[in-house]
Amino acid sequence: MAKADRTKGGSIELLIEIDSFEQSYHIADHRAEIGRVDDEAIIEIRGKIVRTSDHRPLVGAPAEMSLVCSQSYHAAPDTSEAPMPMLMTASHSQGAFKALGYLPPQPFWSLPDMISSGRVSHVIVDYRAGVGRGFELHALYFTSHENIKRQELVHSP
């Protein structure tokens, strides 16, 4: 996964070193209007691109990823919606890479501790050209610096 070349299916791979992250949480009560309560938690990860399989000028550029976990709770107890993971968009805007994805609850809530402890220091992002000028996020791989170095040793000539 960490090999620095164009991947199968025309996708592009970036290695992003995590610099910082912030968390936020929002809950809204819509029971009077539509009969449900919605919540949304967000982790904003900021870092820099240290390797890319394409678009060489992106090396050293800033990267921002918004990772979201949300759920809807309905007035009828048996109709709550289970969260569904979804990788959404990726873009290059004003010299920066940006991505958005919805994660399932367990990995989402574990991720801040994994970053804070150093068990996760990098993200490998795989994305593909989408409709029009946009890109579609295809895969996220959260890993440590040590794991990246091991993979590089395995893939080196």
Short mmCIF file of C-alpha atoms in Angstrom, two decimals:
data_model
loop_
_atom_site.label_atom_id
_atom_site.label_comp_id
_atom_site.label_asym_id
_atom_site.label_seq_id
_atom_site.Cartn_x
_atom_site.Cartn_y
_atom_site.Cartn_z
CA MET A 1 0.00 0.00 0.00
CA ALA A 2 2.79 2.48 0.79
CA LYS A 3 4.68 1.91 -2.43
CA ALA A 4 5.22 5.24 -4.21
CA ASP A 5 3.82 4.60 -7.66
CA ARG A 6 0.53 4.88 -9.49
CA THR A 7 -1.73 2.17 -8.14
CA LYS A 8 -4.07 -0.13 -10.06
CA GLY A 9 -7.21 1.42 -11.46
CA GLY A 10 -5.60 4.82 -12.05
CA SER A 11 -5.67 5.85 -8.42
CA ILE A 12 -3.18 8.21 -6.80
CA GLU A 13 -1.56 7.55 -3.45
CA LEU A 14 -0.32 10.13 -0.94
CA LEU A 15 1.63 9.64 2.26
CA ILE A 16 0.62 12.31 4.76
CA GLU A 17 2.49 12.97 8.00
CA ILE A 18 0.06 14.07 10.73
CA ASP A 19 0.97 17.36 12.44
CA SER A 20 -2.16 17.99 14.54
CA PHE A 21 -5.85 17.26 14.95
CA GLU A 22 -8.92 18.83 16.51
CA GLN A 23 -12.22 17.32 17.57
CA SER A 24 -15.72 18.77 17.61
CA TYR A 25 -19.21 17.46 18.29
CA HIS A 26 -22.65 18.71 17.29
CA ILE A 27 -26.10 17.45 18.18
CA ALA A 28 -29.40 18.84 16.88
CA ASP A 29 -32.92 18.06 18.02
CA HIS A 30 -35.31 17.91 15.05
CA ARG A 31 -38.06 15.93 16.79
CA ALA A 32 -40.68 18.66 16.37
CA GLU A 33 -39.99 19.06 12.63
CA ILE A 34 -38.96 15.62 11.35
CA GLY A 35 -39.09 13.29 14.35
CA ARG A 36 -35.39 12.68 14.94
CA VAL A 37 -32.21 13.83 16.64
CA ASP A 38 -28.98 13.95 14.61
CA ASP A 39 -25.46 14.04 15.92
CA GLU A 40 -22.12 14.51 14.23
CA ALA A 41 -18.58 14.26 15.57
CA ILE A 42 -15.67 15.54 13.50
CA ILE A 43 -11.92 15.00 13.63
CA GLU A 44 -9.97 17.55 11.59
CA ILE A 45 -6.50 16.18 10.80
CA ARG A 46 -3.81 18.51 9.49
CA GLY A 47 -0.46 17.45 8.12
CA LYS A 48 1.85 17.62 5.15
CA ILE A 49 2.34 15.43 2.13
CA VAL A 50 5.68 13.61 2.33
CA ARG A 51 5.32 11.32 -0.69
CA THR A 52 3.04 11.02 -3.69
CA SER A 53 2.63 8.66 -6.61
CA ASP A 54 1.56 11.51 -8.88
CA HIS A 55 1.37 15.32 -8.90
CA ARG A 56 4.94 15.74 -7.66
CA PRO A 57 4.42 19.43 -6.76
CA LEU A 58 2.20 18.28 -3.87
CA VAL A 59 5.18 16.98 -1.85
CA GLY A 60 5.53 19.36 1.09
CA ALA A 61 2.03 20.78 0.56
CA PRO A 62 -0.44 20.97 3.45
CA ALA A 63 -3.11 18.30 3.81
CA GLU A 64 -6.42 18.48 5.64
CA MET A 65 -8.77 15.59 6.29
CA SER A 66 -12.23 15.84 7.82
CA LEU A 67 -13.31 12.55 9.33
CA VAL A 68 -16.91 12.39 10.49
CA CYS A 69 -19.02 9.99 12.52
CA SER A 70 -22.76 10.60 12.65
CA GLN A 71 -26.01 8.97 13.61
CA SER A 72 -29.73 9.73 13.48
CA TYR A 73 -31.99 8.85 16.40
CA HIS A 74 -35.70 8.62 15.60
CA ALA A 75 -38.62 9.26 17.92
CA ALA A 76 -39.65 5.60 17.54
CA PRO A 77 -36.93 3.63 19.41
CA ASP A 78 -36.73 0.82 16.85
CA THR A 79 -36.01 3.10 13.86
CA SER A 80 -32.60 4.56 14.74
CA GLU A 81 -30.25 4.49 11.78
CA ALA A 82 -26.96 2.66 12.11
CA PRO A 83 -24.01 4.74 10.90
CA MET A 84 -22.61 3.80 7.52
CA PRO A 85 -18.94 4.36 6.63
CA MET A 86 -18.42 6.30 3.44
CA LEU A 87 -15.31 7.66 1.77
CA MET A 88 -16.35 10.76 -0.09
CA THR A 89 -14.29 13.42 -1.79
CA ALA A 90 -10.70 14.49 -2.26
CA SER A 91 -9.47 17.71 -3.84
CA HIS A 92 -6.46 19.88 -4.52
CA SER A 93 -7.38 23.44 -3.65
CA GLN A 94 -5.03 26.42 -3.42
CA GLY A 95 -1.96 24.21 -3.10
CA ALA A 96 -3.47 21.99 -0.39
CA PHE A 97 -4.95 18.49 -0.40
CA LYS A 98 -8.36 18.08 1.26
CA ALA A 99 -10.42 14.96 1.92
CA LEU A 100 -13.72 14.01 3.58
CA GLY A 101 -14.84 10.64 4.90
CA TYR A 102 -17.43 9.16 7.28
CA LEU A 103 -16.02 6.50 9.60
CA PRO A 104 -17.76 3.86 11.70
CA PRO A 105 -17.98 4.71 15.43
CA GLN A 106 -15.38 2.36 16.94
CA PRO A 107 -12.39 3.35 14.76
CA PHE A 108 -13.52 6.99 14.76
CA TRP A 109 -13.52 7.26 18.55
CA SER A 110 -10.25 5.28 18.83
CA LEU A 111 -8.35 7.43 16.34
CA PRO A 112 -7.60 10.48 18.57
CA ASP A 113 -5.92 8.28 21.20
CA MET A 114 -3.99 6.42 18.50
CA ILE A 115 -2.67 9.73 17.11
CA SER A 116 -1.92 11.23 20.57
CA SER A 117 -0.01 8.13 21.66
CA GLY A 118 2.07 8.00 18.46
CA ARG A 119 0.70 4.64 17.35
CA VAL A 120 -0.61 6.50 14.29
CA SER A 121 1.58 9.22 12.78
CA HIS A 122 0.81 8.93 9.06
CA VAL A 123 -2.12 8.41 6.71
CA ILE A 124 -1.84 6.78 3.32
CA VAL A 125 -4.61 8.17 1.14
CA ASP A 126 -5.67 6.50 -2.09
CA TYR A 127 -7.98 8.47 -4.39
CA ARG A 128 -9.17 8.43 -8.00
CA ALA A 129 -10.40 10.87 -10.59
CA GLY A 130 -14.14 11.33 -10.23
CA VAL A 131 -16.79 13.00 -12.31
CA GLY A 132 -15.78 16.40 -13.66
CA ARG A 133 -12.76 17.96 -11.98
CA GLY A 134 -13.17 16.26 -8.60
CA PHE A 135 -11.65 13.18 -7.05
CA GLU A 136 -13.17 10.29 -5.10
CA LEU A 137 -11.55 9.04 -1.93
CA HIS A 138 -10.88 5.31 -2.29
CA ALA A 139 -8.94 4.19 0.82
CA LEU A 140 -7.42 5.49 4.06
CA TYR A 141 -4.68 3.61 5.89
CA PHE A 142 -3.66 4.97 9.31
CA THR A 143 -0.20 3.77 10.33
CA SER A 144 2.96 4.51 12.30
CA HIS A 145 6.26 5.92 11.07
CA GLU A 146 7.92 2.59 11.99
CA ASN A 147 5.45 0.65 9.85
CA ILE A 148 6.12 2.97 6.89
CA LYS A 149 9.87 2.37 7.26
CA ARG A 150 9.36 -1.42 7.37
CA GLN A 151 7.21 -1.31 4.22
CA GLU A 152 9.83 0.80 2.44
CA LEU A 153 12.51 -1.79 3.27
CA VAL A 154 10.34 -4.58 1.85
CA HIS A 155 9.64 -2.62 -1.37
CA SER A 156 13.13 -1.21 -1.91
CA PRO A 157 15.21 -2.67 -4.80
#
